[in-house]
mmCIF file with all atom_site columns, C-alpha atoms in Angstrom:
data_model
loop_
_atom_site.group_PDB
_atom_site.id
_atom_site.type_symbol
_atom_site.label_atom_id
_atom_site.label_alt_id
_atom_site.label_comp_id
_atom_site.label_asym_id
_atom_site.label_entity_id
_atom_site.label_seq_id
_atom_site.pdbx_PDB_ins_code
_atom_site.Cartn_x
_atom_site.Cartn_y
_atom_site.Cartn_z
_atom_site.occupancy
_atom_site.B_iso_or_equiv
_atom_site.pdbx_formal_charge
_atom_site.auth_seq_id
_atom_site.auth_comp_id
_atom_site.auth_asym_id
_atom_site.auth_atom_id
_atom_site.pdbx_PDB_model_num
ATOM 1   C CA . MET A 1 1   ? -15.874 -17.953 13.231 1.00 0.00 ? 1   MET A CA 1
ATOM 2   C CA . SER A 1 2   ? -14.457 -18.443 16.787 1.00 0.00 ? 2   SER A CA 1
ATOM 3   C CA . ALA A 1 3   ? -11.932 -16.110 18.478 1.00 0.00 ? 3   ALA A CA 1
ATOM 4   C CA . ASP A 1 4   ? -8.881  -16.728 20.780 1.00 0.00 ? 4   ASP A CA 1
ATOM 5   C CA . PHE A 1 5   ? -8.343  -14.060 23.455 1.00 0.00 ? 5   PHE A CA 1
ATOM 6   C CA . GLY A 1 6   ? -5.273  -12.789 25.337 1.00 0.00 ? 6   GLY A CA 1
ATOM 7   C CA . LYS A 1 7   ? -4.309  -9.845  27.499 1.00 0.00 ? 7   LYS A CA 1
ATOM 8   C CA . LEU A 1 8   ? -0.678  -8.801  27.494 1.00 0.00 ? 8   LEU A CA 1
ATOM 9   C CA . THR A 1 9   ? 0.948   -6.175  29.623 1.00 0.00 ? 9   THR A CA 1
ATOM 10  C CA . LEU A 1 10  ? 4.368   -4.960  28.732 1.00 0.00 ? 10  LEU A CA 1
ATOM 11  C CA . THR A 1 11  ? 6.466   -2.280  30.458 1.00 0.00 ? 11  THR A CA 1
ATOM 12  C CA . ARG A 1 12  ? 9.604   -0.417  29.665 1.00 0.00 ? 12  ARG A CA 1
ATOM 13  C CA . THR A 1 13  ? 11.674  2.102   31.528 1.00 0.00 ? 13  THR A CA 1
ATOM 14  C CA . ILE A 1 14  ? 12.960  4.643   28.943 1.00 0.00 ? 14  ILE A CA 1
ATOM 15  C CA . GLY A 1 15  ? 15.504  7.209   29.581 1.00 0.00 ? 15  GLY A CA 1
ATOM 16  C CA . CYS A 1 16  ? 13.640  10.274  28.538 1.00 0.00 ? 16  CYS A CA 1
ATOM 17  C CA . THR A 1 17  ? 10.877  12.456  29.612 1.00 0.00 ? 17  THR A CA 1
ATOM 18  C CA . PRO A 1 18  ? 7.250   11.892  28.712 1.00 0.00 ? 18  PRO A CA 1
ATOM 19  C CA . ASP A 1 19  ? 7.234   15.057  26.541 1.00 0.00 ? 19  ASP A CA 1
ATOM 20  C CA . ARG A 1 20  ? 10.035  13.231  24.421 1.00 0.00 ? 20  ARG A CA 1
ATOM 21  C CA . LEU A 1 21  ? 8.400   9.953   24.436 1.00 0.00 ? 21  LEU A CA 1
ATOM 22  C CA . PHE A 1 22  ? 4.757   10.672  23.705 1.00 0.00 ? 22  PHE A CA 1
ATOM 23  C CA . PRO A 1 23  ? 5.224   12.364  20.240 1.00 0.00 ? 23  PRO A CA 1
ATOM 24  C CA . LEU A 1 24  ? 6.982   9.252   19.111 1.00 0.00 ? 24  LEU A CA 1
ATOM 25  C CA . LEU A 1 25  ? 3.889   7.242   19.801 1.00 0.00 ? 25  LEU A CA 1
ATOM 26  C CA . THR A 1 26  ? 1.622   9.349   17.346 1.00 0.00 ? 26  THR A CA 1
ATOM 27  C CA . GLN A 1 27  ? 4.120   10.744  14.795 1.00 0.00 ? 27  GLN A CA 1
ATOM 28  C CA . PRO A 1 28  ? 3.734   8.618   11.563 1.00 0.00 ? 28  PRO A CA 1
ATOM 29  C CA . GLU A 1 29  ? 7.528   9.051   10.671 1.00 0.00 ? 29  GLU A CA 1
ATOM 30  C CA . ALA A 1 30  ? 8.529   7.639   14.166 1.00 0.00 ? 30  ALA A CA 1
ATOM 31  C CA . ARG A 1 31  ? 5.859   4.794   14.180 1.00 0.00 ? 31  ARG A CA 1
ATOM 32  C CA . ALA A 1 32  ? 7.223   3.724   10.779 1.00 0.00 ? 32  ALA A CA 1
ATOM 33  C CA . VAL A 1 33  ? 10.613  3.140   12.323 1.00 0.00 ? 33  VAL A CA 1
ATOM 34  C CA . TRP A 1 34  ? 9.737   1.513   15.763 1.00 0.00 ? 34  TRP A CA 1
ATOM 35  C CA . GLY A 1 35  ? 6.300   0.120   15.035 1.00 0.00 ? 35  GLY A CA 1
ATOM 36  C CA . THR A 1 36  ? 7.455   -2.946  13.222 1.00 0.00 ? 36  THR A CA 1
ATOM 37  C CA . PRO A 1 37  ? 6.962   -6.461  14.843 1.00 0.00 ? 37  PRO A CA 1
ATOM 38  C CA . SER A 1 38  ? 10.523  -7.624  13.845 1.00 0.00 ? 38  SER A CA 1
ATOM 39  C CA . GLU A 1 39  ? 13.923  -6.344  12.811 1.00 0.00 ? 39  GLU A CA 1
ATOM 40  C CA . THR A 1 40  ? 13.248  -7.556  9.197  1.00 0.00 ? 40  THR A CA 1
ATOM 41  C CA . ALA A 1 41  ? 9.697   -6.132  8.649  1.00 0.00 ? 41  ALA A CA 1
ATOM 42  C CA . VAL A 1 42  ? 9.066   -2.700  7.145  1.00 0.00 ? 42  VAL A CA 1
ATOM 43  C CA . PHE A 1 43  ? 6.086   -0.615  8.169  1.00 0.00 ? 43  PHE A CA 1
ATOM 44  C CA . ASP A 1 44  ? 4.715   1.685   5.521  1.00 0.00 ? 44  ASP A CA 1
ATOM 45  C CA . ILE A 1 45  ? 2.236   4.227   6.822  1.00 0.00 ? 45  ILE A CA 1
ATOM 46  C CA . LEU A 1 46  ? -0.183  4.780   4.092  1.00 0.00 ? 46  LEU A CA 1
ATOM 47  C CA . GLU A 1 47  ? -2.564  7.160   5.731  1.00 0.00 ? 47  GLU A CA 1
ATOM 48  C CA . SER A 1 48  ? -2.238  8.821   9.013  1.00 0.00 ? 48  SER A CA 1
ATOM 49  C CA . ASP A 1 49  ? -4.143  11.635  10.935 1.00 0.00 ? 49  ASP A CA 1
ATOM 50  C CA . PRO A 1 50  ? -3.520  10.955  14.679 1.00 0.00 ? 50  PRO A CA 1
ATOM 51  C CA . ARG A 1 51  ? -6.592  12.573  16.089 1.00 0.00 ? 51  ARG A CA 1
ATOM 52  C CA . PRO A 1 52  ? -9.339  10.950  18.187 1.00 0.00 ? 52  PRO A CA 1
ATOM 53  C CA . GLY A 1 53  ? -11.765 9.202   15.957 1.00 0.00 ? 53  GLY A CA 1
ATOM 54  C CA . VAL A 1 54  ? -9.448  9.018   12.896 1.00 0.00 ? 54  VAL A CA 1
ATOM 55  C CA . TYR A 1 55  ? -7.480  6.223   11.834 1.00 0.00 ? 55  TYR A CA 1
ATOM 56  C CA . GLU A 1 56  ? -4.014  5.264   10.447 1.00 0.00 ? 56  GLU A CA 1
ATOM 57  C CA . LEU A 1 57  ? -3.613  2.630   7.740  1.00 0.00 ? 57  LEU A CA 1
ATOM 58  C CA . ALA A 1 58  ? -0.202  0.971   7.473  1.00 0.00 ? 58  ALA A CA 1
ATOM 59  C CA . GLY A 1 59  ? 1.092   -2.042  5.533  1.00 0.00 ? 59  GLY A CA 1
ATOM 60  C CA . CYS A 1 60  ? 3.628   -4.378  7.074  1.00 0.00 ? 60  CYS A CA 1
ATOM 61  C CA . PHE A 1 61  ? 5.995   -5.775  4.441  1.00 0.00 ? 61  PHE A CA 1
ATOM 62  C CA . ARG A 1 62  ? 8.711   -8.527  4.591  1.00 0.00 ? 62  ARG A CA 1
ATOM 63  C CA . THR A 1 63  ? 11.195  -8.643  1.752  1.00 0.00 ? 63  THR A CA 1
ATOM 64  C CA . LEU A 1 64  ? 8.970   -6.363  -0.447 1.00 0.00 ? 64  LEU A CA 1
ATOM 65  C CA . HIS A 1 65  ? 5.897   -8.757  0.027  1.00 0.00 ? 65  HIS A CA 1
ATOM 66  C CA . LEU A 1 66  ? 2.809   -7.132  1.723  1.00 0.00 ? 66  LEU A CA 1
ATOM 67  C CA . GLU A 1 67  ? 2.162   -9.388  4.661  1.00 0.00 ? 67  GLU A CA 1
ATOM 68  C CA . CYS A 1 68  ? -0.827  -7.492  6.359  1.00 0.00 ? 68  CYS A CA 1
ATOM 69  C CA . LEU A 1 69  ? -2.568  -4.270  6.674  1.00 0.00 ? 69  LEU A CA 1
ATOM 70  C CA . SER A 1 70  ? -3.225  -2.655  10.024 1.00 0.00 ? 70  SER A CA 1
ATOM 71  C CA . ARG A 1 71  ? -5.933  -0.066  10.643 1.00 0.00 ? 71  ARG A CA 1
ATOM 72  C CA . THR A 1 72  ? -5.466  1.755   13.813 1.00 0.00 ? 72  THR A CA 1
ATOM 73  C CA . TYR A 1 73  ? -8.249  4.047   15.287 1.00 0.00 ? 73  TYR A CA 1
ATOM 74  C CA . PHE A 1 74  ? -7.097  6.587   17.743 1.00 0.00 ? 74  PHE A CA 1
ATOM 75  C CA . LEU A 1 75  ? -9.616  6.718   20.510 1.00 0.00 ? 75  LEU A CA 1
ATOM 76  C CA . VAL A 1 76  ? -7.986  8.750   23.342 1.00 0.00 ? 76  VAL A CA 1
ATOM 77  C CA . ILE A 1 77  ? -4.859  10.972  22.866 1.00 0.00 ? 77  ILE A CA 1
ATOM 78  C CA . ASP A 1 78  ? -4.040  12.533  26.139 1.00 0.00 ? 78  ASP A CA 1
ATOM 79  C CA . GLY A 1 79  ? -0.388  13.675  25.793 1.00 0.00 ? 79  GLY A CA 1
ATOM 80  C CA . PRO A 1 80  ? 2.043   13.028  27.431 1.00 0.00 ? 80  PRO A CA 1
ATOM 81  C CA . ASN A 1 81  ? 0.244   10.467  29.698 1.00 0.00 ? 81  ASN A CA 1
ATOM 82  C CA . CYS A 1 82  ? -2.018  8.261   27.700 1.00 0.00 ? 82  CYS A CA 1
ATOM 83  C CA . LEU A 1 83  ? -2.803  6.911   24.237 1.00 0.00 ? 83  LEU A CA 1
ATOM 84  C CA . ILE A 1 84  ? -5.643  4.288   23.621 1.00 0.00 ? 84  ILE A CA 1
ATOM 85  C CA . CYS A 1 85  ? -6.326  2.832   20.204 1.00 0.00 ? 85  CYS A CA 1
ATOM 86  C CA . SER A 1 86  ? -7.871  -0.018  18.474 1.00 0.00 ? 86  SER A CA 1
ATOM 87  C CA . GLU A 1 87  ? -6.132  -2.102  15.799 1.00 0.00 ? 87  GLU A CA 1
ATOM 88  C CA . THR A 1 88  ? -7.457  -4.545  13.315 1.00 0.00 ? 88  THR A CA 1
ATOM 89  C CA . ILE A 1 89  ? -5.057  -6.474  11.124 1.00 0.00 ? 89  ILE A CA 1
ATOM 90  C CA . PHE A 1 90  ? -6.176  -7.659  7.726  1.00 0.00 ? 90  PHE A CA 1
ATOM 91  C CA . ILE A 1 91  ? -4.858  -10.136 5.319  1.00 0.00 ? 91  ILE A CA 1
ATOM 92  C CA . GLU A 1 92  ? -6.426  -9.648  1.769  1.00 0.00 ? 92  GLU A CA 1
ATOM 93  C CA . GLU A 1 93  ? -9.335  -7.716  3.219  1.00 0.00 ? 93  GLU A CA 1
ATOM 94  C CA . ALA A 1 94  ? -10.177 -10.515 5.815  1.00 0.00 ? 94  ALA A CA 1
ATOM 95  C CA . PRO A 1 95  ? -9.715  -9.365  9.457  1.00 0.00 ? 95  PRO A CA 1
ATOM 96  C CA . ILE A 1 96  ? -7.417  -11.780 11.376 1.00 0.00 ? 96  ILE A CA 1
ATOM 97  C CA . CYS A 1 97  ? -7.161  -9.920  14.624 1.00 0.00 ? 97  CYS A CA 1
ATOM 98  C CA . VAL A 1 98  ? -8.668  -6.978  16.601 1.00 0.00 ? 98  VAL A CA 1
ATOM 99  C CA . SER A 1 99  ? -7.142  -5.414  19.653 1.00 0.00 ? 99  SER A CA 1
ATOM 100 C CA . LEU A 1 100 ? -7.504  -2.564  22.116 1.00 0.00 ? 100 LEU A CA 1
ATOM 101 C CA . ILE A 1 101 ? -4.271  -1.007  23.110 1.00 0.00 ? 101 ILE A CA 1
ATOM 102 C CA . THR A 1 102 ? -3.575  1.315   26.031 1.00 0.00 ? 102 THR A CA 1
ATOM 103 C CA . LEU A 1 103 ? -0.277  3.084   26.488 1.00 0.00 ? 103 LEU A CA 1
ATOM 104 C CA . GLU A 1 104 ? 0.325   4.822   29.865 1.00 0.00 ? 104 GLU A CA 1
ATOM 105 C CA . ILE A 1 105 ? 3.363   6.996   30.682 1.00 0.00 ? 105 ILE A CA 1
ATOM 106 C CA . SER A 1 106 ? 4.510   8.156   33.940 1.00 0.00 ? 106 SER A CA 1
ATOM 107 C CA . PHE A 1 107 ? 7.661   9.975   35.018 1.00 0.00 ? 107 PHE A CA 1
ATOM 108 C CA . SER A 1 108 ? 10.017  8.621   37.628 1.00 0.00 ? 108 SER A CA 1
ATOM 109 C CA . GLU A 1 109 ? 13.221  10.531  38.524 1.00 0.00 ? 109 GLU A CA 1
ATOM 110 C CA . ARG A 1 110 ? 14.774  10.898  34.889 1.00 0.00 ? 110 ARG A CA 1
ATOM 111 C CA . HIS A 1 111 ? 12.957  8.039   33.236 1.00 0.00 ? 111 HIS A CA 1
ATOM 112 C CA . SER A 1 112 ? 9.702   7.498   31.751 1.00 0.00 ? 112 SER A CA 1
ATOM 113 C CA . GLU A 1 113 ? 7.693   4.327   32.788 1.00 0.00 ? 113 GLU A CA 1
ATOM 114 C CA . LEU A 1 114 ? 5.708   3.033   29.710 1.00 0.00 ? 114 LEU A CA 1
ATOM 115 C CA . LYS A 1 115 ? 3.035   0.448   30.477 1.00 0.00 ? 115 LYS A CA 1
ATOM 116 C CA . VAL A 1 116 ? 1.385   -1.120  27.327 1.00 0.00 ? 116 VAL A CA 1
ATOM 117 C CA . THR A 1 117 ? -1.775  -3.160  27.811 1.00 0.00 ? 117 THR A CA 1
ATOM 118 C CA . VAL A 1 118 ? -2.946  -5.050  24.866 1.00 0.00 ? 118 VAL A CA 1
ATOM 119 C CA . GLN A 1 119 ? -6.337  -6.914  24.730 1.00 0.00 ? 119 GLN A CA 1
ATOM 120 C CA . VAL A 1 120 ? -6.267  -9.191  21.754 1.00 0.00 ? 120 VAL A CA 1
ATOM 121 C CA . ALA A 1 121 ? -9.003  -11.144 19.948 1.00 0.00 ? 121 ALA A CA 1
ATOM 122 C CA . SER A 1 122 ? -7.510  -13.444 17.332 1.00 0.00 ? 122 SER A CA 1
ATOM 123 C CA . LEU A 1 123 ? -9.611  -14.682 14.531 1.00 0.00 ? 123 LEU A CA 1
ATOM 124 C CA . CYS A 1 124 ? -6.773  -16.865 13.239 1.00 0.00 ? 124 CYS A CA 1
ATOM 125 C CA . GLY A 1 125 ? -5.816  -19.048 16.240 1.00 0.00 ? 125 GLY A CA 1
ATOM 126 C CA . PRO A 1 126 ? -3.832  -18.734 19.450 1.00 0.00 ? 126 PRO A CA 1
ATOM 127 C CA . ASP A 1 127 ? -0.468  -18.208 17.774 1.00 0.00 ? 127 ASP A CA 1
ATOM 128 C CA . MET A 1 128 ? -1.547  -14.575 16.856 1.00 0.00 ? 128 MET A CA 1
ATOM 129 C CA . VAL A 1 129 ? -1.863  -13.769 20.577 1.00 0.00 ? 129 VAL A CA 1
ATOM 130 C CA . SER A 1 130 ? 1.785   -14.865 21.464 1.00 0.00 ? 130 SER A CA 1
ATOM 131 C CA . GLY A 1 131 ? 2.827   -13.243 18.201 1.00 0.00 ? 131 GLY A CA 1
ATOM 132 C CA . TYR A 1 132 ? 1.432   -9.953  19.472 1.00 0.00 ? 132 TYR A CA 1
ATOM 133 C CA . GLU A 1 133 ? 3.695   -10.229 22.565 1.00 0.00 ? 133 GLU A CA 1
ATOM 134 C CA . THR A 1 134 ? 6.773   -10.892 20.477 1.00 0.00 ? 134 THR A CA 1
ATOM 135 C CA . GLY A 1 135 ? 5.955   -8.204  18.061 1.00 0.00 ? 135 GLY A CA 1
ATOM 136 C CA . TRP A 1 136 ? 5.062   -5.412  20.656 1.00 0.00 ? 136 TRP A CA 1
ATOM 137 C CA . GLY A 1 137 ? 8.112   -6.583  22.672 1.00 0.00 ? 137 GLY A CA 1
ATOM 138 C CA . THR A 1 138 ? 10.495  -5.950  19.760 1.00 0.00 ? 138 THR A CA 1
ATOM 139 C CA . ALA A 1 139 ? 8.663   -2.683  18.814 1.00 0.00 ? 139 ALA A CA 1
ATOM 140 C CA . LEU A 1 140 ? 8.962   -1.314  22.291 1.00 0.00 ? 140 LEU A CA 1
ATOM 141 C CA . ASP A 1 141 ? 12.680  -2.186  22.418 1.00 0.00 ? 141 ASP A CA 1
ATOM 142 C CA . LYS A 1 142 ? 13.096  -0.089  19.178 1.00 0.00 ? 142 LYS A CA 1
ATOM 143 C CA . LEU A 1 143 ? 11.004  2.799   20.715 1.00 0.00 ? 143 LEU A CA 1
ATOM 144 C CA . ALA A 1 144 ? 13.184  2.943   23.777 1.00 0.00 ? 144 ALA A CA 1
ATOM 145 C CA . LYS A 1 145 ? 16.322  3.169   21.640 1.00 0.00 ? 145 LYS A CA 1
ATOM 146 C CA . MET A 1 146 ? 14.814  6.016   19.488 1.00 0.00 ? 146 MET A CA 1
ATOM 147 C CA . ALA A 1 147 ? 13.426  7.924   22.559 1.00 0.00 ? 147 ALA A CA 1
ATOM 148 C CA . GLU A 1 148 ? 16.870  7.686   24.172 1.00 0.00 ? 148 GLU A CA 1
ATOM 149 C CA . GLN A 1 149 ? 18.725  9.181   21.300 1.00 0.00 ? 149 GLN A CA 1
ATOM 150 C CA . PRO A 1 150 ? 19.884  12.817  21.676 1.00 0.00 ? 150 PRO A CA 1
ATOM 151 C CA . VAL A 1 151 ? 17.442  15.179  20.079 1.00 0.00 ? 151 VAL A CA 1
ATOM 152 C CA . THR A 1 152 ? 19.109  17.029  17.136 1.00 0.00 ? 152 THR A CA 1
ATOM 153 C CA . ALA A 1 153 ? 18.130  20.635  16.150 1.00 0.00 ? 153 ALA A CA 1
ATOM 154 C CA . HIS A 1 154 ? 17.075  21.089  12.475 1.00 0.00 ? 154 HIS A CA 1
#
């Protein structure tokens, strides 16, 4: 088995404070909405306990068909500044990709600056690396929209 490697750095300026943004990175309900790699995919979080050393298991579905499973281990949770996790994507129990993901948040004037660094090891070819860039780009756009929505009281 050989691997293809890539490193991606994506940034977003998001119109909210880090205290508003950071919980959206760890709350399963929020991740299920913004975390999908496309507008047509559905992210079903099957297990989640966002604490260091614990993992989240999620299924990514397209038109009711399970496309893959994602197991994300939370390694560092330093809110509201930094989240580091590893992610393994599986198809039928076979790993196809492993990544280390670092999300860093800083505050500038009235905006959060989000920097996402993804180190990818694809076990299924180089297309997975470019797929990660497209998928994370779409997810971060949805995250920004969610974070910029007015917070409603319950």
